Amino acid sequence: MLDNAMLDNGWQYTQSLWEVFHNTVFLGQTLKSTEIVPQPAQCFKIHVPNGGELATATEFFLASSHDHPCAGLDWIVLLYLFLVVHCCSWFSRWLVWEPFARWRLGVSSNCGDATTKRKIENFSQSVNAASFHILSSIFVWRILSQKEWLWSTEAWGDPTALSSIEPDFKFYYLLYAARYISDMLSLYYENKRSDTLAYAIHHVATVALVLLSGHVGLTRVGGVIMFFFDWTDPFMLIAKALVYLSRKPTDIYQWLADRLFELFAVSFFLTRNLMFSCVVYVVFQYDFNDYPEIPATAAFILKSMLIVLELLMTFWLVLIIKAAINQLSNEGNVEDIREDEFTTTKKKKGI
């Protein structure tokens, strides 16, 4: 039952996770077991990694039916993080990116035709998403780059690592879920595209994978996906934003957009198609009978969501190939094959 005590504990827990996350990401400090245990103390424990020093760790508390005093607190943390992410996302669009786009395109807030207004909205959406992806890539690099297990496929599914997680990594994990929940809800208000449904499916599958992998303890697999794949998206998103600011096919904005699209196409294929397929293959090699803590239903859902993402990556690769072919036949400028609002405008460029 959700009550004031649970909300207070959830807020304390969120603050403690944030403090460790902040110290790791921004100050380069790690939480040692000799320090004061964060609050609420029952949500943390002394943890001894294989061959490592004593450290303070926590675990996931998504199940509200357990007798643990912290049971269900993760939903409170997720709620707080969602509210922060969602507000930052939309206020940055309204207060920063849309005014900047209007200034660049030379229109006031009450002027401009429907196409111009959609360009402004799409620009703010692209820059906002790029900002989140860039920050996410920096955060996960600061947290995981020194982890030895990151580079060992055998260590990704280490059964001894299922019952604990570093507080900074857990904060990032829940922040990642909160971001995609925000993106999923924002799709309802944003301009519709030809692959809006694909994005909705992607966000649902991603949130399901993040929360379920956290619940059963396979956070290392999730961390690998987050670490290696988020950094490719800014190429495409910044390219889109530059296209919306471009006034003619020969200006610097369009030229930069074309070069960024080319970088994105190569990096997407290498990471989202080749490397992601390798991660999926590794997970499918696991014998989940060796993981008695993971129910068969959870293992099935995890594998199913990975297949869904694999299919989506293939679908988007096809779109990228089509855009690349269009670029070759369109004076080197890539056209937008996703934006429905551009289909009636001749020679409109986009990503």
XYZ file of C-alpha atoms in Angstrom:
351
model
C 0.000 0.000 0.000
C 1.343 3.412 -0.984
C 1.507 5.670 2.077
C 3.480 8.655 3.348
C 6.094 6.441 4.986
C 6.749 4.630 1.711
C 6.945 7.924 -0.184
C 9.430 9.257 2.375
C 11.543 6.100 2.172
C 11.384 6.262 -1.613
C 12.548 9.868 -1.560
C 15.403 9.023 0.833
C 16.398 6.100 -1.352
C 16.310 8.266 -4.485
C 18.532 10.862 -2.813
C 21.022 8.199 -1.708
C 21.214 6.656 -5.176
C 21.590 10.103 -6.714
C 24.413 11.026 -4.326
C 26.431 7.947 -5.274
C 25.636 8.481 -8.976
C 26.670 12.136 -8.739
C 29.937 11.287 -6.998
C 30.802 8.651 -9.606
C 29.811 10.541 -12.752
C 30.744 14.106 -11.864
C 33.428 13.737 -9.180
C 35.008 10.406 -10.063
C 34.534 9.110 -6.514
C 33.358 5.641 -5.490
C 31.337 4.648 -2.444
C 33.367 2.541 -0.010
C 31.979 0.326 2.734
C 33.884 2.381 5.312
C 31.708 5.400 4.577
C 28.360 6.093 6.205
C 25.748 3.734 4.800
C 23.158 5.663 2.751
C 19.557 5.823 3.892
C 17.300 3.961 4.265
C 20.023 1.628 5.575
C 17.938 -1.520 5.053
C 18.100 -0.954 1.282
C 21.899 -1.260 1.186
C 24.366 -3.961 2.117
C 28.074 -4.668 2.309
C 29.089 -6.464 -0.840
C 32.313 -8.271 -1.788
C 32.814 -8.532 -5.579
C 34.878 -11.442 -6.856
C 38.474 -10.605 -6.056
C 37.501 -7.070 -5.080
C 37.327 -4.889 -2.010
C 34.387 -4.404 0.299
C 31.836 -2.068 -1.245
C 28.346 -0.805 -0.558
C 25.744 -2.350 -2.840
C 21.998 -2.477 -3.238
C 19.505 -4.538 -5.225
C 16.288 -4.073 -7.163
C 13.066 -3.703 -5.178
C 10.447 -3.831 -7.917
C 8.459 -6.668 -6.324
C 6.026 -5.134 -3.830
C 4.798 -8.472 -2.456
C 8.060 -9.420 -0.711
C 8.609 -9.067 3.034
C 11.724 -6.948 2.522
C 11.306 -3.499 4.138
C 12.308 -1.867 0.839
C 9.913 -3.901 -1.315
C 8.346 -1.768 -4.041
C 10.531 1.297 -3.426
C 11.910 1.206 -6.965
C 8.530 2.262 -8.318
C 8.719 5.403 -6.174
C 12.241 6.108 -7.452
C 11.082 5.504 -11.018
C 8.165 7.909 -10.531
C 10.428 10.671 -9.231
C 12.921 10.166 -12.058
C 10.154 10.107 -14.668
C 8.776 13.432 -13.423
C 12.231 15.030 -13.538
C 13.057 13.660 -16.997
C 9.660 14.499 -18.482
C 9.687 18.065 -17.145
C 13.282 18.664 -18.278
C 12.429 17.268 -21.702
C 9.413 19.430 -22.420
C 10.570 22.621 -20.702
C 13.859 22.520 -22.613
C 11.873 22.218 -25.840
C 9.536 25.100 -25.040
C 12.039 27.451 -23.407
C 15.255 26.775 -25.338
C 15.086 24.773 -28.561
C 11.848 26.043 -30.119
C 12.776 29.732 -29.548
C 16.214 29.041 -31.040
C 14.682 27.396 -34.122
C 12.248 30.293 -34.594
C 15.156 32.739 -34.379
C 17.174 30.777 -36.935
C 14.242 30.487 -39.354
C 13.241 34.112 -38.843
C 9.674 33.567 -37.617
C 7.917 34.753 -34.477
C 6.021 32.511 -32.100
C 2.694 33.378 -33.725
C 3.832 33.320 -37.349
C 4.852 30.730 -39.880
C 2.926 28.228 -41.932
C 2.115 24.704 -40.786
C 5.245 23.225 -42.371
C 7.509 25.740 -40.621
C 5.850 25.090 -37.272
C 6.327 21.363 -37.710
C 9.989 21.918 -38.590
C 10.423 23.909 -35.382
C 8.731 21.228 -33.300
C 10.738 18.459 -34.949
C 13.965 20.398 -34.469
C 13.338 20.794 -30.746
C 12.422 17.125 -30.472
C 15.609 16.022 -32.262
C 17.960 18.256 -30.267
C 16.295 17.261 -27.024
C 16.638 13.558 -27.836
C 20.260 14.050 -28.917
C 21.001 15.769 -25.607
C 19.592 12.847 -23.642
C 21.540 10.315 -25.702
C 24.797 12.238 -25.325
C 24.347 12.609 -21.568
C 23.340 8.956 -21.280
C 26.475 7.876 -23.142
C 28.672 9.974 -20.855
C 26.947 8.679 -17.725
C 27.235 5.015 -18.625
C 30.856 5.458 -19.709
C 31.748 6.992 -16.345
C 29.991 4.195 -14.471
C 30.930 1.087 -16.447
C 34.107 1.765 -18.419
C 36.321 0.449 -15.601
C 34.256 -2.686 -14.954
C 36.174 -5.809 -15.941
C 32.982 -7.747 -16.635
C 32.044 -5.304 -19.414
C 34.593 -6.903 -21.725
C 33.889 -10.548 -20.858
C 30.857 -12.280 -22.369
C 31.155 -15.026 -19.752
C 30.876 -12.479 -16.942
C 27.735 -10.859 -18.347
C 25.577 -13.645 -16.978
C 27.596 -14.474 -13.836
C 25.024 -16.058 -11.449
C 26.870 -14.658 -8.419
C 26.188 -11.104 -9.621
C 22.403 -11.427 -9.788
C 21.649 -10.417 -6.204
C 23.436 -7.062 -5.991
C 24.165 -3.946 -8.016
C 26.201 -0.802 -7.420
C 24.006 2.163 -6.355
C 25.283 4.431 -9.138
C 24.603 1.790 -11.777
C 21.125 1.191 -10.382
C 20.331 4.905 -10.474
C 21.392 5.016 -14.113
C 19.379 1.869 -14.839
C 16.166 3.386 -13.454
C 16.959 6.735 -15.095
C 17.238 4.901 -18.412
C 13.800 3.354 -17.898
C 12.328 6.714 -16.868
C 13.666 8.329 -20.029
C 12.017 5.785 -22.296
C 8.741 5.954 -20.378
C 8.824 9.710 -20.957
C 9.611 9.199 -24.653
C 6.822 6.655 -24.936
C 4.231 9.068 -23.535
C 5.614 11.954 -25.597
C 4.941 10.057 -28.827
C 1.237 10.804 -28.308
C 1.859 14.572 -28.501
C 4.596 14.666 -31.134
C 4.199 14.905 -34.896
C 3.344 11.518 -36.338
C 5.836 9.785 -38.617
C 5.704 6.711 -40.774
C 7.527 4.699 -38.104
C 5.823 6.106 -34.993
C 4.365 2.673 -34.282
C 7.834 1.132 -34.532
C 9.133 3.684 -32.042
C 6.261 2.918 -29.668
C 7.030 -0.805 -29.848
C 10.738 -0.069 -29.325
C 10.073 2.024 -26.212
C 7.725 -0.575 -24.698
C 10.215 -3.382 -25.371
C 13.096 -1.313 -23.966
C 11.264 -0.441 -20.744
C 10.191 -4.068 -20.338
C 13.769 -5.279 -20.849
C 15.260 -2.736 -18.449
C 12.819 -3.370 -15.621
C 12.654 -7.136 -16.047
C 16.433 -7.537 -16.343
C 16.783 -5.439 -13.202
C 14.181 -7.495 -11.381
C 15.864 -10.838 -12.159
C 19.419 -9.499 -11.791
C 20.701 -9.627 -15.391
C 21.764 -5.998 -15.238
C 25.160 -6.676 -16.764
C 23.563 -7.643 -20.071
C 21.461 -4.491 -19.920
C 24.540 -2.445 -19.101
C 26.401 -3.829 -22.111
C 23.557 -2.788 -24.426
C 23.374 0.681 -22.866
C 27.158 1.129 -22.973
C 27.812 0.181 -26.579
C 24.720 1.375 -28.442
C 23.468 4.759 -27.171
C 26.295 6.797 -28.684
C 25.216 6.179 -32.297
C 21.879 8.020 -32.087
C 23.239 11.590 -31.711
C 24.707 11.392 -35.231
C 21.248 10.904 -36.700
C 19.424 13.247 -34.319
C 21.836 16.148 -34.787
C 21.737 15.567 -38.551
C 17.939 15.826 -38.456
C 18.146 19.025 -36.424
C 20.576 20.572 -38.922
C 18.264 19.692 -41.804
C 15.376 21.505 -40.107
C 17.595 24.607 -39.831
C 18.798 24.368 -43.432
C 17.386 26.915 -45.868
C 18.863 25.508 -49.071
C 20.474 22.217 -50.158
C 23.925 23.774 -50.564
C 24.345 25.473 -47.171
C 26.638 24.296 -44.386
C 23.745 22.867 -42.359
C 22.800 20.426 -45.106
C 26.443 19.494 -45.742
C 27.030 18.716 -42.060
C 23.764 16.788 -41.921
C 24.816 14.614 -44.854
C 28.189 13.837 -43.248
C 26.587 13.011 -39.903
C 24.075 10.757 -41.610
C 26.931 8.853 -43.226
C 28.604 8.396 -39.823
C 25.293 7.304 -38.354
C 24.643 4.755 -41.103
C 28.018 3.080 -40.578
C 27.869 3.155 -36.773
C 24.265 1.914 -36.737
C 25.147 -1.114 -38.837
C 28.212 -1.944 -36.744
C 26.544 -1.516 -33.357
C 22.791 -2.010 -33.703
C 22.962 -4.825 -36.240
C 26.276 -6.642 -35.818
C 27.175 -6.058 -32.163
C 23.606 -6.209 -30.890
C 23.127 -9.513 -32.711
C 26.188 -10.823 -30.872
C 24.699 -9.790 -27.522
C 21.408 -11.487 -28.387
C 23.310 -14.619 -29.408
C 25.172 -14.677 -26.077
C 21.930 -14.369 -24.102
C 20.292 -17.147 -26.105
C 23.219 -19.414 -25.217
C 22.455 -19.114 -21.513
C 21.036 -22.209 -19.874
C 18.452 -20.605 -17.632
C 18.276 -23.830 -15.646
C 21.505 -22.542 -14.089
C 19.566 -19.527 -12.834
C 16.971 -20.870 -10.379
C 16.234 -17.273 -9.302
C 14.953 -16.437 -12.795
C 11.456 -17.816 -13.541
C 10.962 -19.474 -16.909
C 8.316 -16.874 -17.796
C 10.764 -14.026 -17.162
C 13.430 -15.714 -19.295
C 10.914 -16.150 -22.117
C 9.858 -12.490 -21.976
C 13.471 -11.306 -21.949
C 14.302 -13.359 -25.023
C 11.103 -12.248 -26.761
C 11.849 -8.555 -26.177
C 15.374 -9.029 -27.526
C 13.920 -10.569 -30.685
C 11.514 -7.635 -31.007
C 14.422 -5.195 -30.791
C 16.420 -7.267 -33.281
C 13.552 -7.056 -35.776
C 13.211 -3.312 -35.228
C 16.927 -2.800 -35.834
C 16.599 -4.678 -39.110
C 13.574 -2.571 -40.070
C 15.468 0.662 -39.391
C 18.507 -0.607 -41.281
C 16.265 -0.993 -44.335
C 15.127 2.632 -43.919
C 18.741 3.760 -43.626
C 19.687 1.900 -46.803
C 16.749 3.512 -48.624
C 17.837 6.941 -47.384
C 21.404 6.270 -48.535
C 20.175 5.254 -51.992
C 18.055 8.404 -52.156
C 21.095 10.445 -51.152
C 23.071 9.113 -54.117
C 20.288 10.099 -56.512
C 19.538 13.454 -54.895
C 22.718 15.478 -55.426
C 24.301 13.980 -52.331
C 21.560 15.158 -49.967
C 19.706 12.522 -48.026
C 15.921 12.797 -48.088
C 13.628 12.122 -45.163
C 11.829 8.840 -45.720
C 10.320 8.910 -42.220
C 8.689 12.344 -42.153
C 5.150 12.151 -43.494
C 4.815 15.947 -43.494
C 7.526 16.203 -46.150
C 5.915 13.883 -48.667
C 3.905 16.675 -50.253
C 6.810 19.126 -50.444
C 9.137 18.785 -53.405
C 12.872 18.645 -52.852
C 12.516 18.902 -49.067
C 15.598 17.445 -47.429
C 15.771 15.552 -44.141
C 17.097 12.501 -42.356
